[in-house]
C-alpha positions in Angstrom: 43.0 -150.5 -91.0 41.9 -153.8 -89.0 38.1 -154.9 -89.1 36.6 -157.1 -86.3 33.4 -158.9 -87.7 31.6 -161.6 -85.5 27.5 -162.7 -85.9 25.9 -165.2 -83.3 22.0 -165.5 -84.2 20.3 -165.7 -80.9 17.0 -167.0 -79.6 15.6 -163.9 -78.1 13.2 -161.3 -80.3 14.8 -158.3 -81.4 13.2 -156.2 -79.3 14.0 -158.0 -76.6 17.5 -157.3 -77.8 17.4 -154.2 -78.8 15.8 -152.3 -75.9 19.2 -153.8 -73.7 21.2 -152.6 -76.0 20.3 -149.1 -76.2 19.9 -148.4 -72.4 24.0 -147.2 -73.3 24.3 -146.8 -69.7 23.8 -149.9 -68.4 24.6 -152.9 -70.6 27.4 -153.9 -67.5 24.7 -155.5 -66.0 21.7 -155.6 -69.3 23.8 -157.0 -72.4 26.8 -158.3 -71.5 27.5 -158.9 -67.1 30.5 -160.7 -66.3 32.4 -159.2 -69.8 31.7 -155.4 -68.3 31.7 -154.9 -64.8 30.6 -151.7 -64.6 29.6 -148.3 -66.4 29.0 -145.0 -65.6 27.6 -142.1 -68.1 30.1 -139.0 -68.6 27.8 -136.4 -69.5 24.9 -137.1 -72.9 27.5 -138.8 -75.4 30.0 -141.0 -73.3 30.2 -143.4 -71.5 32.9 -144.7 -69.5 32.8 -149.2 -69.4 35.1 -150.9 -67.1 35.5 -154.9 -68.7 35.7 -158.2 -67.0 40.2 -157.9 -67.7 40.4 -154.6 -65.4 40.3 -152.2 -69.1 38.9 -149.4 -68.4 37.3 -147.7 -71.4 35.9 -143.4 -72.5 34.0 -144.3 -75.2 32.3 -141.8 -76.9 28.4 -142.8 -78.1 28.7 -141.7 -82.0 25.1 -142.9 -82.7 21.8 -144.2 -81.2 19.5 -145.2 -83.8 15.9 -146.8 -83.1 14.8 -147.1 -86.9 18.3 -149.6 -87.8 18.9 -150.3 -83.8 22.2 -150.0 -84.4 24.4 -148.5 -81.5 27.8 -147.1 -83.0 30.6 -145.9 -80.4 34.5 -144.7 -80.7 36.9 -145.5 -77.4 41.1 -143.3 -78.7 43.2 -144.1 -75.6 45.7 -146.6 -74.3 47.7 -148.5 -76.9 44.8 -147.4 -79.8 45.2 -145.0 -81.5 41.5 -145.3 -83.8 38.2 -147.2 -82.9 35.3 -147.2 -84.1 32.2 -150.2 -82.9 28.8 -150.9 -83.6 26.2 -153.7 -82.6 23.3 -153.9 -83.9 20.5 -156.2 -84.1 18.5 -158.2 -87.2 15.0 -159.5 -87.0 16.1 -163.5 -87.5 13.0 -166.1 -87.7 11.6 -166.8 -84.6 15.8 -165.0 -83.2 18.1 -162.0 -83.6 21.5 -162.5 -85.5 23.7 -159.1 -83.6 26.3 -157.6 -86.1 29.2 -156.7 -84.5 31.7 -154.1 -85.9 35.3 -152.7 -85.0 37.4 -150.8 -86.8 40.5 -150.2 -85.0 44.3 -149.0 -85.2 46.8 -150.6 -84.4 46.2 -153.5 -86.3 49.0 -155.2 -84.1 45.7 -155.1 -81.8 43.5 -156.7 -83.8 43.4 -160.9 -82.2 43.8 -159.3 -78.8 40.6 -156.9 -79.1 38.7 -160.1 -81.7 39.4 -162.4 -78.2 37.4 -159.3 -76.5 34.4 -159.5 -78.7 34.1 -162.9 -78.5 33.4 -163.0 -75.1 32.2 -160.4 -75.1 29.1 -161.5 -77.7 28.9 -164.9 -75.5 28.2 -163.2 -72.7 25.1 -161.2 -74.7 24.1 -165.1 -75.5 23.6 -165.7 -72.7 22.1 -163.2 -70.4 19.9 -162.7 -74.4 18.7 -166.4 -74.1 18.5 -166.2 -70.3 16.4 -162.7 -69.6 13.7 -163.3 -73.6 11.8 -165.3 -70.8 
């Protein structure tokens, strides 16, 4: 199983980032606009996300943990036979560290998924620093 681990430092308080991250149905507006072009809830525990490259995925929201500032989701479909992702926010001085972990199968998709994660992290950093005021 491929495991991708990415971290970025964001010049914004963790509360600001967590407020946007935990709003799981509005991530295309509040967290990573451009990287995501649409997001709509599908019941209480799933969302349909559209990426900037046109890919669409249905993601099951596994957990939204306020104490840990962590969101976990799972997606299966298309060429993926397994995908589990998480985003977590940590206080880091006057900034925050955002950690994105994805475990997926097949391993051959690790490189393109890692590229998408890198794009998503860049979009998050830009958006969150801009909106932190």
